[in-house]
Amino acid sequence: MKKISVSAPGKLMLFGEHAVVYNRPCLVTAVSARIKVSIERTSGDFKIEAPQVKDVRFVEETVGFFQKKFKIGNGLAIKTESDFSCEYGFGSSSAVTVGILEGLRELFNLSLSKKDLFDLGYKVTLAIQGLGSGFDIAAAAFGGVLYFLTAGKVIEKLSVKSLPLVVGYSGVKADTSTLVKRVGLGFKAQRSRIEKIFNEIAQIVEEAKKELIEKNWLRVGYLMSKNQALLQKLGVSTKKLDKMCQAAEKAGAFGAKLSGAGGGDCMIALISNEKKRAVERAIERAGGKVIKVQTCAEGVRDESNG
Ligand code: MEV
């Protein structure tokens, strides 16, 4: 029987986390660490083999949505494999969701655009988490570097081909929902203060968008550190993340910030090639683990012949 193999990339938030949940834009890059999904039709019941998927509900819910919408049966076997640990916060759930949607689209020969995949994937995210901007689903579907507005109101692919980043894992797994809820409580309690922070972050995102396209790394780095200071004010950074960012800057990075919800996961530092090793060493000395990934990776793609 026909077997489909696809892969979808993980992501790293570049600018605008948290504010993007509140109708502001963000910038995200897809990364070379991918999740592979293979799907085939079977005569038996629905079977999943997804050892590295943190929350198997993403697999079940995605298939459920697809079955309801396109009236497909239960005889499916789905297997996933991951290049990366779900601990890093690279968006393994969103990559799995998009991978399965694309795999099912191919298997059943449906004509669905990347935006259709995004819309379906975002519904899955909301059904399971009840919150989130959907930027990670967009990164997995479209790939590259995206300028993204909450819920996919704008998804714009930027002409950025490479990004000189070093990625450091803090060793602590963050829980995105808890952090988003915590920021939500702050928003309720001190609305005007938090709105002001979100507006400043949105301004940074707009400027960073232009500077990224122009490869003005010095300025992009400066904006990263400025974004980090605002994330500290939001209360989502940690001592460890701050220490790693400071160490990277001291070792010559153009700038550094946490990437994602905060509370752990990864930080990113923008570097020149000459400073790469020094920044990597500084991050390691600060207790981080350097994760080797390429940025600007391709979105979900067919792997059936590879
Ligand atoms: C988490 O990686 C990024 C947040 O902005 C949440 C979201 O956009 O869904 C905190």
mmCIF file of C-alpha atoms and ligand atoms in Angstrom, residues 11 13 17-18 20-21 132-133 135 176 180 260-261, ligand 1:
data_model
loop_
_atom_site.group_PDB
_atom_site.id
_atom_site.type_symbol
_atom_site.label_atom_id
_atom_site.label_comp_id
_atom_site.label_asym_id
_atom_site.label_seq_id
_atom_site.Cartn_x
_atom_site.Cartn_y
_atom_site.Cartn_z
ATOM 1 C CA LYS A 11 11.515 26.656 14.904
ATOM 2 C CA MET A 13 11.495 32.540 17.861
ATOM 3 C CA GLU A 17 7.429 36.212 21.910
ATOM 4 C CA HIS A 18 4.488 36.752 24.274
ATOM 5 C CA VAL A 20 2.473 37.950 19.580
ATOM 6 C CA VAL A 21 -0.207 36.292 21.722
ATOM 7 C CA GLY A 132 -1.000 30.304 21.496
ATOM 8 C CA SER A 133 -0.350 32.558 18.530
ATOM 9 C CA PHE A 135 3.691 31.100 14.920
ATOM 10 C CA THR A 176 4.892 27.328 27.516
ATOM 11 C CA VAL A 180 1.712 32.320 28.757
ATOM 12 C CA GLY A 260 10.358 31.154 23.072
ATOM 13 C CA ALA A 261 8.265 31.330 26.189
HETATM 14 C C1 MEV B 1 6.342 30.398 22.838
HETATM 15 O O1 MEV B 1 7.335 29.727 22.109
HETATM 16 C C2 MEV B 1 6.035 31.736 22.246
HETATM 17 C C3 MEV B 1 4.881 32.465 22.876
HETATM 18 O O2 MEV B 1 4.771 33.734 22.237
HETATM 19 C C4 MEV B 1 3.579 31.698 22.750
HETATM 20 C C5 MEV B 1 2.967 31.729 21.354
HETATM 21 O O3 MEV B 1 3.264 32.624 20.561
HETATM 22 O O4 MEV B 1 2.147 30.845 21.065
HETATM 23 C C6 MEV B 1 5.147 32.722 24.346
#
